[in-house]
């Protein structure tokens, strides 16, 4: 029997910040051995982030990936134009990419955040009201990177200094009244609607299974906006700090080491467990 029919097919969905990328340096250097092993094994890596398409596309190119990517917390999926089987409901983004819209549109989110601030009296500072310098200051991104981070379609990150649990509950209630959600990422809270990472990942699982019904899926993340993605995974892996540990996943593997170093070790273990690289 040829080896390819014995090797289980695997797709890896991964968060970026504090998962594949170092929380402070934004480097994937510590995960380089496992990234190379995935490439060698032909295991697609799907980047799933709160970052924008404009921020993610250069990394997708740098890693020589051919897979779709999920931007802005599942707000949309981008498919490289050279892929076969691009879903029919995609729109053309540019000559290299097609875009599938899933989340509520950006103008609606910006307007809603302003209304929520007035309604609750809680001071909120959204990305749309920040210039590149302010975004750079809060994120550690360069001005050029901050500009890319502001090119948003479906997710409004915001900061709310000294937010109490009660305030957070008020914000969530005001968002829910508008059919929108608030989730916490690493540095920011995010306002979005009709989408999360799990919905986008479920859609991509169907897309991959349409091509190979035996496909299995791993998910790696570090914070609560990753949980819906981890819930979709056959192999959910948590590489965050233990204080943020989700409790809803029975088969969750928790890495001893956070960030890209943990990513590296866990993905190498997974590849071995799934029969790759023997
Ligand atoms: Mg993260």
mmCIF file of C-alpha atoms and ligand atoms in Angstrom:
data_model
loop_
_atom_site.group_PDB
_atom_site.id
_atom_site.type_symbol
_atom_site.label_atom_id
_atom_site.label_comp_id
_atom_site.label_asym_id
_atom_site.label_seq_id
_atom_site.Cartn_x
_atom_site.Cartn_y
_atom_site.Cartn_z
ATOM 1 C CA UNK A 1 0.000 0.000 0.000
ATOM 2 C CA UNK A 2 1.464 3.413 -0.841
ATOM 3 C CA UNK A 3 2.467 5.419 2.231
ATOM 4 C CA UNK A 4 0.081 8.280 1.429
ATOM 5 C CA UNK A 5 -2.995 6.063 1.958
ATOM 6 C CA UNK A 6 -1.673 4.928 5.375
ATOM 7 C CA UNK A 7 -0.990 8.435 6.626
ATOM 8 C CA UNK A 8 -3.975 10.131 8.224
ATOM 9 C CA UNK A 9 -4.714 13.535 6.736
ATOM 10 C CA UNK A 10 -4.377 16.402 9.192
ATOM 11 C CA UNK A 11 -5.022 20.145 9.131
ATOM 12 C CA UNK A 12 -3.723 22.481 11.847
ATOM 13 C CA UNK A 13 -5.725 25.577 12.794
ATOM 14 C CA UNK A 14 -3.658 28.018 14.806
ATOM 15 C CA UNK A 15 -4.034 31.340 16.549
ATOM 16 C CA UNK A 16 -1.123 33.773 16.051
ATOM 17 C CA UNK A 17 -0.467 36.159 18.979
ATOM 18 C CA UNK A 18 1.025 34.326 21.988
ATOM 19 C CA UNK A 19 0.435 31.005 20.173
ATOM 20 C CA UNK A 20 2.462 30.668 16.949
ATOM 21 C CA UNK A 21 3.974 34.128 17.464
ATOM 22 C CA UNK A 22 5.797 35.234 20.603
ATOM 23 C CA UNK A 23 3.638 37.541 22.726
ATOM 24 C CA UNK A 24 6.299 40.288 22.816
ATOM 25 C CA UNK A 25 8.517 39.872 19.750
ATOM 26 C CA UNK A 26 5.828 38.551 17.325
ATOM 27 C CA UNK A 27 8.427 36.008 16.120
ATOM 28 C CA UNK A 28 7.646 32.396 15.105
ATOM 29 C CA UNK A 29 11.325 31.438 15.331
ATOM 30 C CA UNK A 30 10.792 29.042 18.262
ATOM 31 C CA UNK A 31 8.199 27.103 16.228
ATOM 32 C CA UNK A 32 10.404 26.817 13.115
ATOM 33 C CA UNK A 33 11.229 23.071 13.490
ATOM 34 C CA UNK A 34 7.542 22.077 13.742
ATOM 35 C CA UNK A 35 6.586 24.431 10.880
ATOM 36 C CA UNK A 36 9.229 22.747 8.710
ATOM 37 C CA UNK A 37 7.975 19.298 9.768
ATOM 38 C CA UNK A 38 4.392 20.250 8.761
ATOM 39 C CA UNK A 39 5.657 21.433 5.393
ATOM 40 C CA UNK A 40 7.548 18.168 4.878
ATOM 41 C CA UNK A 41 4.501 16.113 5.903
ATOM 42 C CA UNK A 42 2.156 18.132 3.679
ATOM 43 C CA UNK A 43 0.049 19.197 6.677
ATOM 44 C CA UNK A 44 -1.741 22.493 5.910
ATOM 45 C CA UNK A 45 -1.519 25.229 8.536
ATOM 46 C CA UNK A 46 -4.501 27.570 8.685
ATOM 47 C CA UNK A 47 -3.800 30.881 10.402
ATOM 48 C CA UNK A 48 -6.792 31.952 12.548
ATOM 49 C CA UNK A 49 -6.353 35.322 14.211
ATOM 50 C CA UNK A 50 -7.913 38.523 15.465
ATOM 51 C CA UNK A 51 -5.447 40.215 13.122
ATOM 52 C CA UNK A 52 -6.536 41.768 9.829
ATOM 53 C CA UNK A 53 -6.056 40.238 6.398
ATOM 54 C CA UNK A 54 -3.554 43.020 5.626
ATOM 55 C CA UNK A 55 -1.478 41.951 8.639
ATOM 56 C CA UNK A 56 -1.798 38.220 7.998
ATOM 57 C CA UNK A 57 -1.136 38.021 4.242
ATOM 58 C CA UNK A 58 2.607 38.885 4.554
ATOM 59 C CA UNK A 59 3.071 36.144 7.192
ATOM 60 C CA UNK A 60 1.113 33.665 5.034
ATOM 61 C CA UNK A 61 3.540 34.491 2.200
ATOM 62 C CA UNK A 62 6.628 34.339 4.440
ATOM 63 C CA UNK A 63 5.625 30.874 5.677
ATOM 64 C CA UNK A 64 4.922 29.782 2.041
ATOM 65 C CA UNK A 65 1.440 28.579 3.009
ATOM 66 C CA UNK A 66 -1.103 27.588 0.358
ATOM 67 C CA UNK A 67 -4.073 27.246 2.754
ATOM 68 C CA UNK A 68 -6.966 29.648 3.422
ATOM 69 C CA UNK A 69 -6.636 32.050 6.359
ATOM 70 C CA UNK A 70 -9.195 33.284 8.898
ATOM 71 C CA UNK A 71 -8.968 36.975 9.805
ATOM 72 C CA UNK A 72 -10.486 39.200 12.499
ATOM 73 C CA UNK A 73 -11.701 36.502 14.890
ATOM 74 C CA UNK A 74 -13.565 34.572 12.215
ATOM 75 C CA UNK A 75 -15.133 37.616 10.576
ATOM 76 C CA UNK A 76 -14.014 36.364 7.200
ATOM 77 C CA UNK A 77 -12.065 33.684 5.367
ATOM 78 C CA UNK A 78 -9.570 34.438 2.609
ATOM 79 C CA UNK A 79 -8.797 31.790 -0.028
ATOM 80 C CA UNK A 80 -5.658 31.979 -2.197
ATOM 81 C CA UNK A 81 -6.859 32.412 -5.800
ATOM 82 C CA UNK A 82 -4.827 29.426 -7.031
ATOM 83 C CA UNK A 83 -6.793 26.975 -4.838
ATOM 84 C CA UNK A 84 -9.279 24.590 -6.407
ATOM 85 C CA UNK A 85 -12.832 24.450 -4.959
ATOM 86 C CA UNK A 86 -13.096 28.082 -3.835
ATOM 87 C CA UNK A 87 -16.635 28.486 -2.403
ATOM 88 C CA UNK A 88 -19.035 30.101 -4.866
ATOM 89 C CA UNK A 89 -20.208 32.759 -2.404
ATOM 90 C CA UNK A 90 -16.731 34.322 -2.175
ATOM 91 C CA UNK A 91 -15.986 37.749 -3.620
ATOM 92 C CA UNK A 92 -12.734 38.679 -5.305
ATOM 93 C CA UNK A 93 -10.436 40.541 -2.898
ATOM 94 C CA UNK A 94 -7.612 41.180 -5.387
ATOM 95 C CA UNK A 95 -5.694 39.222 -8.035
ATOM 96 C CA UNK A 96 -4.332 36.779 -5.405
ATOM 97 C CA UNK A 97 -7.235 36.239 -2.989
ATOM 98 C CA UNK A 98 -10.965 35.552 -2.665
ATOM 99 C CA UNK A 99 -12.899 36.667 0.419
ATOM 100 C CA UNK A 100 -15.828 35.038 2.226
ATOM 101 C CA UNK A 101 -17.710 37.495 4.484
ATOM 102 C CA UNK A 102 -19.090 35.970 7.682
ATOM 103 C CA UNK A 103 -19.287 38.713 10.324
ATOM 104 C CA UNK A 104 -21.149 41.987 10.833
ATOM 105 C CA UNK A 105 -19.691 44.879 8.819
ATOM 106 C CA UNK A 106 -17.187 47.308 10.306
ATOM 107 C CA UNK A 107 -19.217 50.542 10.070
ATOM 108 C CA UNK A 108 -22.021 48.900 12.031
ATOM 109 C CA UNK A 109 -19.554 47.830 14.750
ATOM 110 C CA UNK A 110 -17.965 51.279 15.080
ATOM 111 C CA UNK A 111 -21.397 52.887 15.403
ATOM 112 C CA UNK A 112 -22.502 50.262 17.959
ATOM 113 C CA UNK A 113 -19.389 50.750 20.123
ATOM 114 C CA UNK A 114 -20.103 54.466 20.278
ATOM 115 C CA UNK A 115 -23.725 53.790 21.284
ATOM 116 C CA UNK A 116 -22.668 51.225 23.912
ATOM 117 C CA UNK A 117 -20.238 53.719 25.439
ATOM 118 C CA UNK A 118 -22.952 56.375 25.720
ATOM 119 C CA UNK A 119 -25.530 53.904 27.033
ATOM 120 C CA UNK A 120 -23.332 52.324 29.740
ATOM 121 C CA UNK A 121 -21.208 55.350 30.659
ATOM 122 C CA UNK A 122 -18.115 53.102 30.499
ATOM 123 C CA UNK A 123 -15.148 54.737 28.776
ATOM 124 C CA UNK A 124 -14.200 52.667 25.717
ATOM 125 C CA UNK A 125 -11.478 53.416 23.201
ATOM 126 C CA UNK A 126 -11.947 51.697 19.848
ATOM 127 C CA UNK A 127 -9.357 51.087 17.141
ATOM 128 C CA UNK A 128 -11.250 53.311 14.705
ATOM 129 C CA UNK A 129 -10.739 56.328 16.996
ATOM 130 C CA UNK A 130 -6.993 55.675 17.417
ATOM 131 C CA UNK A 131 -4.298 56.922 15.067
ATOM 132 C CA UNK A 132 -1.376 54.682 14.066
ATOM 133 C CA UNK A 133 0.830 56.102 16.824
ATOM 134 C CA UNK A 134 -1.709 55.181 19.517
ATOM 135 C CA UNK A 135 -2.230 51.689 18.054
ATOM 136 C CA UNK A 136 1.567 51.267 17.946
ATOM 137 C CA UNK A 137 1.866 52.344 21.568
ATOM 138 C CA UNK A 138 -0.776 49.865 22.773
ATOM 139 C CA UNK A 139 0.378 46.912 20.672
ATOM 140 C CA UNK A 140 4.132 47.409 20.279
ATOM 141 C CA UNK A 141 3.611 47.340 16.490
ATOM 142 C CA UNK A 142 5.594 49.618 14.201
ATOM 143 C CA UNK A 143 3.707 52.486 12.547
ATOM 144 C CA UNK A 144 3.622 50.562 9.238
ATOM 145 C CA UNK A 145 2.231 47.460 10.992
ATOM 146 C CA UNK A 146 -0.258 49.580 12.942
ATOM 147 C CA UNK A 147 -1.554 50.943 9.635
ATOM 148 C CA UNK A 148 -2.239 47.357 8.468
ATOM 149 C CA UNK A 149 -3.918 46.567 11.796
ATOM 150 C CA UNK A 150 -6.383 49.407 11.170
ATOM 151 C CA UNK A 151 -7.587 47.950 7.820
ATOM 152 C CA UNK A 152 -10.597 46.206 9.340
ATOM 153 C CA UNK A 153 -13.758 44.546 7.964
ATOM 154 C CA UNK A 154 -15.570 42.726 10.815
ATOM 155 C CA UNK A 155 -14.009 43.254 14.235
ATOM 156 C CA UNK A 156 -13.475 46.361 16.368
ATOM 157 C CA UNK A 157 -10.827 45.919 19.064
ATOM 158 C CA UNK A 158 -11.118 48.282 22.000
ATOM 159 C CA UNK A 159 -9.599 48.989 25.380
ATOM 160 C CA UNK A 160 -11.588 49.718 28.531
ATOM 161 C CA UNK A 161 -9.240 50.675 31.375
ATOM 162 C CA UNK A 162 -9.962 49.250 34.848
ATOM 163 C CA UNK A 163 -13.027 47.315 33.713
ATOM 164 C CA UNK A 164 -14.807 45.544 36.588
ATOM 165 C CA UNK A 165 -16.670 42.244 36.185
ATOM 166 C CA UNK A 166 -19.935 44.155 36.533
ATOM 167 C CA UNK A 167 -18.883 46.621 33.798
ATOM 168 C CA UNK A 168 -17.924 43.755 31.525
ATOM 169 C CA UNK A 169 -21.340 42.154 32.048
ATOM 170 C CA UNK A 170 -23.012 45.496 31.207
ATOM 171 C CA UNK A 171 -20.978 45.761 28.005
ATOM 172 C CA UNK A 172 -21.871 42.225 26.992
ATOM 173 C CA UNK A 173 -25.573 42.876 27.628
ATOM 174 C CA UNK A 174 -25.510 46.084 25.560
ATOM 175 C CA UNK A 175 -23.712 44.260 22.736
ATOM 176 C CA UNK A 176 -26.137 41.312 22.857
ATOM 177 C CA UNK A 177 -29.077 43.735 22.548
ATOM 178 C CA UNK A 178 -27.568 44.676 19.177
ATOM 179 C CA UNK A 179 -26.945 41.062 18.124
ATOM 180 C CA UNK A 180 -23.226 41.590 18.671
ATOM 181 C CA UNK A 181 -20.657 39.869 20.900
ATOM 182 C CA UNK A 182 -17.728 40.913 23.029
ATOM 183 C CA UNK A 183 -14.792 38.563 23.469
ATOM 184 C CA UNK A 184 -11.494 39.087 25.223
ATOM 185 C CA UNK A 185 -8.229 38.548 23.393
ATOM 186 C CA UNK A 186 -4.737 39.210 24.717
ATOM 187 C CA UNK A 187 -4.433 42.984 24.793
ATOM 188 C CA UNK A 188 -7.895 44.054 23.673
ATOM 189 C CA UNK A 189 -11.568 43.307 23.962
ATOM 190 C CA UNK A 190 -13.256 42.769 20.590
ATOM 191 C CA UNK A 191 -16.709 43.760 19.359
ATOM 192 C CA UNK A 192 -17.985 41.577 16.529
ATOM 193 C CA UNK A 193 -21.198 39.991 15.303
ATOM 194 C CA UNK A 194 -22.452 36.785 13.730
ATOM 195 C CA UNK A 195 -19.027 35.217 13.703
ATOM 196 C CA UNK A 196 -16.334 33.711 15.855
ATOM 197 C CA UNK A 197 -13.271 31.593 15.228
ATOM 198 C CA UNK A 198 -15.268 28.379 15.753
ATOM 199 C CA UNK A 199 -17.863 29.215 13.072
ATOM 200 C CA UNK A 200 -15.145 29.990 10.508
ATOM 201 C CA UNK A 201 -13.190 26.856 11.462
ATOM 202 C CA UNK A 202 -16.339 24.666 11.216
ATOM 203 C CA UNK A 203 -16.908 26.005 7.720
ATOM 204 C CA UNK A 204 -13.321 25.250 6.710
ATOM 205 C CA UNK A 205 -13.542 21.753 8.225
ATOM 206 C CA UNK A 206 -16.477 21.058 5.875
ATOM 207 C CA UNK A 207 -14.491 22.519 3.006
ATOM 208 C CA UNK A 208 -11.497 20.251 3.736
ATOM 209 C CA UNK A 209 -13.711 17.181 4.340
ATOM 210 C CA UNK A 210 -15.315 17.801 0.935
ATOM 211 C CA UNK A 211 -11.880 17.075 -0.483
ATOM 212 C CA UNK A 212 -10.949 14.287 1.935
ATOM 213 C CA UNK A 213 -13.608 12.854 4.296
ATOM 214 C CA UNK A 214 -10.906 11.323 6.529
ATOM 215 C CA UNK A 215 -9.371 14.678 7.375
ATOM 216 C CA UNK A 216 -8.698 15.328 11.079
ATOM 217 C CA UNK A 217 -8.146 18.671 12.705
ATOM 218 C CA UNK A 218 -5.890 20.157 15.364
ATOM 219 C CA UNK A 219 -6.410 23.558 16.968
ATOM 220 C CA UNK A 220 -3.904 25.618 18.933
ATOM 221 C CA UNK A 221 -4.693 28.742 20.946
ATOM 222 C CA UNK A 222 -3.928 30.661 24.111
ATOM 223 C CA UNK A 223 -6.948 32.745 25.115
ATOM 224 C CA UNK A 224 -10.713 32.763 25.449
ATOM 225 C CA UNK A 225 -11.373 33.888 21.883
ATOM 226 C CA UNK A 226 -9.698 30.616 20.816
ATOM 227 C CA UNK A 227 -12.040 28.319 22.733
ATOM 228 C CA UNK A 228 -14.703 28.111 19.990
ATOM 229 C CA UNK A 229 -11.913 27.063 17.603
ATOM 230 C CA UNK A 230 -10.509 24.486 20.051
ATOM 231 C CA UNK A 231 -14.025 23.046 20.457
ATOM 232 C CA UNK A 232 -14.015 22.259 16.718
ATOM 233 C CA UNK A 233 -10.702 20.390 16.885
ATOM 234 C CA UNK A 234 -10.116 16.622 17.162
ATOM 235 C CA UNK A 235 -6.833 17.585 18.826
ATOM 236 C CA UNK A 236 -7.307 20.804 20.855
ATOM 237 C CA UNK A 237 -4.059 22.190 22.288
ATOM 238 C CA UNK A 238 -3.780 25.082 24.739
ATOM 239 C CA UNK A 239 -0.465 26.976 24.790
ATOM 240 C CA UNK A 240 -1.531 29.872 27.036
ATOM 241 C CA UNK A 241 -0.784 30.744 30.640
ATOM 242 C CA UNK A 242 -2.459 28.332 33.055
ATOM 243 C CA UNK A 243 -4.495 31.068 34.734
ATOM 244 C CA UNK A 244 -6.524 31.350 31.517
ATOM 245 C CA UNK A 245 -7.185 27.625 31.203
ATOM 246 C CA UNK A 246 -10.578 26.798 29.641
ATOM 247 C CA UNK A 247 -12.581 24.063 31.396
ATOM 248 C CA UNK A 248 -15.052 23.145 28.648
ATOM 249 C CA UNK A 249 -12.799 20.772 26.699
ATOM 250 C CA UNK A 250 -12.446 17.193 27.928
ATOM 251 C CA UNK A 251 -9.658 16.128 25.556
ATOM 252 C CA UNK A 252 -7.652 19.333 25.797
ATOM 253 C CA UNK A 253 -3.863 18.996 25.778
ATOM 254 C CA UNK A 254 -2.308 21.735 27.904
ATOM 255 C CA UNK A 255 1.247 22.655 27.027
ATOM 256 C CA UNK A 256 3.729 23.103 29.891
ATOM 257 C CA UNK A 257 5.408 25.786 27.822
ATOM 258 C CA UNK A 258 3.412 28.779 26.501
ATOM 259 C CA UNK A 259 3.674 30.405 23.073
ATOM 260 C CA UNK A 260 5.688 29.266 20.036
ATOM 261 C CA UNK A 261 8.028 27.033 22.055
ATOM 262 C CA UNK A 262 5.002 25.082 23.303
ATOM 263 C CA UNK A 263 3.531 25.132 19.765
ATOM 264 C CA UNK A 264 6.735 23.582 18.470
ATOM 265 C CA UNK A 265 6.836 20.767 21.007
ATOM 266 C CA UNK A 266 3.102 19.953 20.822
ATOM 267 C CA UNK A 267 2.920 19.952 17.009
ATOM 268 C CA UNK A 268 5.987 17.702 16.718
ATOM 269 C CA UNK A 269 4.328 15.308 19.210
ATOM 270 C CA UNK A 270 1.056 15.437 17.280
ATOM 271 C CA UNK A 271 2.727 14.703 13.940
ATOM 272 C CA UNK A 272 4.390 11.690 15.497
ATOM 273 C CA UNK A 273 1.130 10.543 17.117
ATOM 274 C CA UNK A 274 -0.683 10.849 13.759
ATOM 275 C CA UNK A 275 1.942 8.813 11.973
ATOM 276 C CA UNK A 276 3.777 11.509 10.067
ATOM 277 C CA UNK A 277 7.523 11.671 9.587
ATOM 278 C CA UNK A 278 8.248 8.020 10.331
HETATM 279 MG MG1 LIG B 1 -3.600 34.656 21.073
#
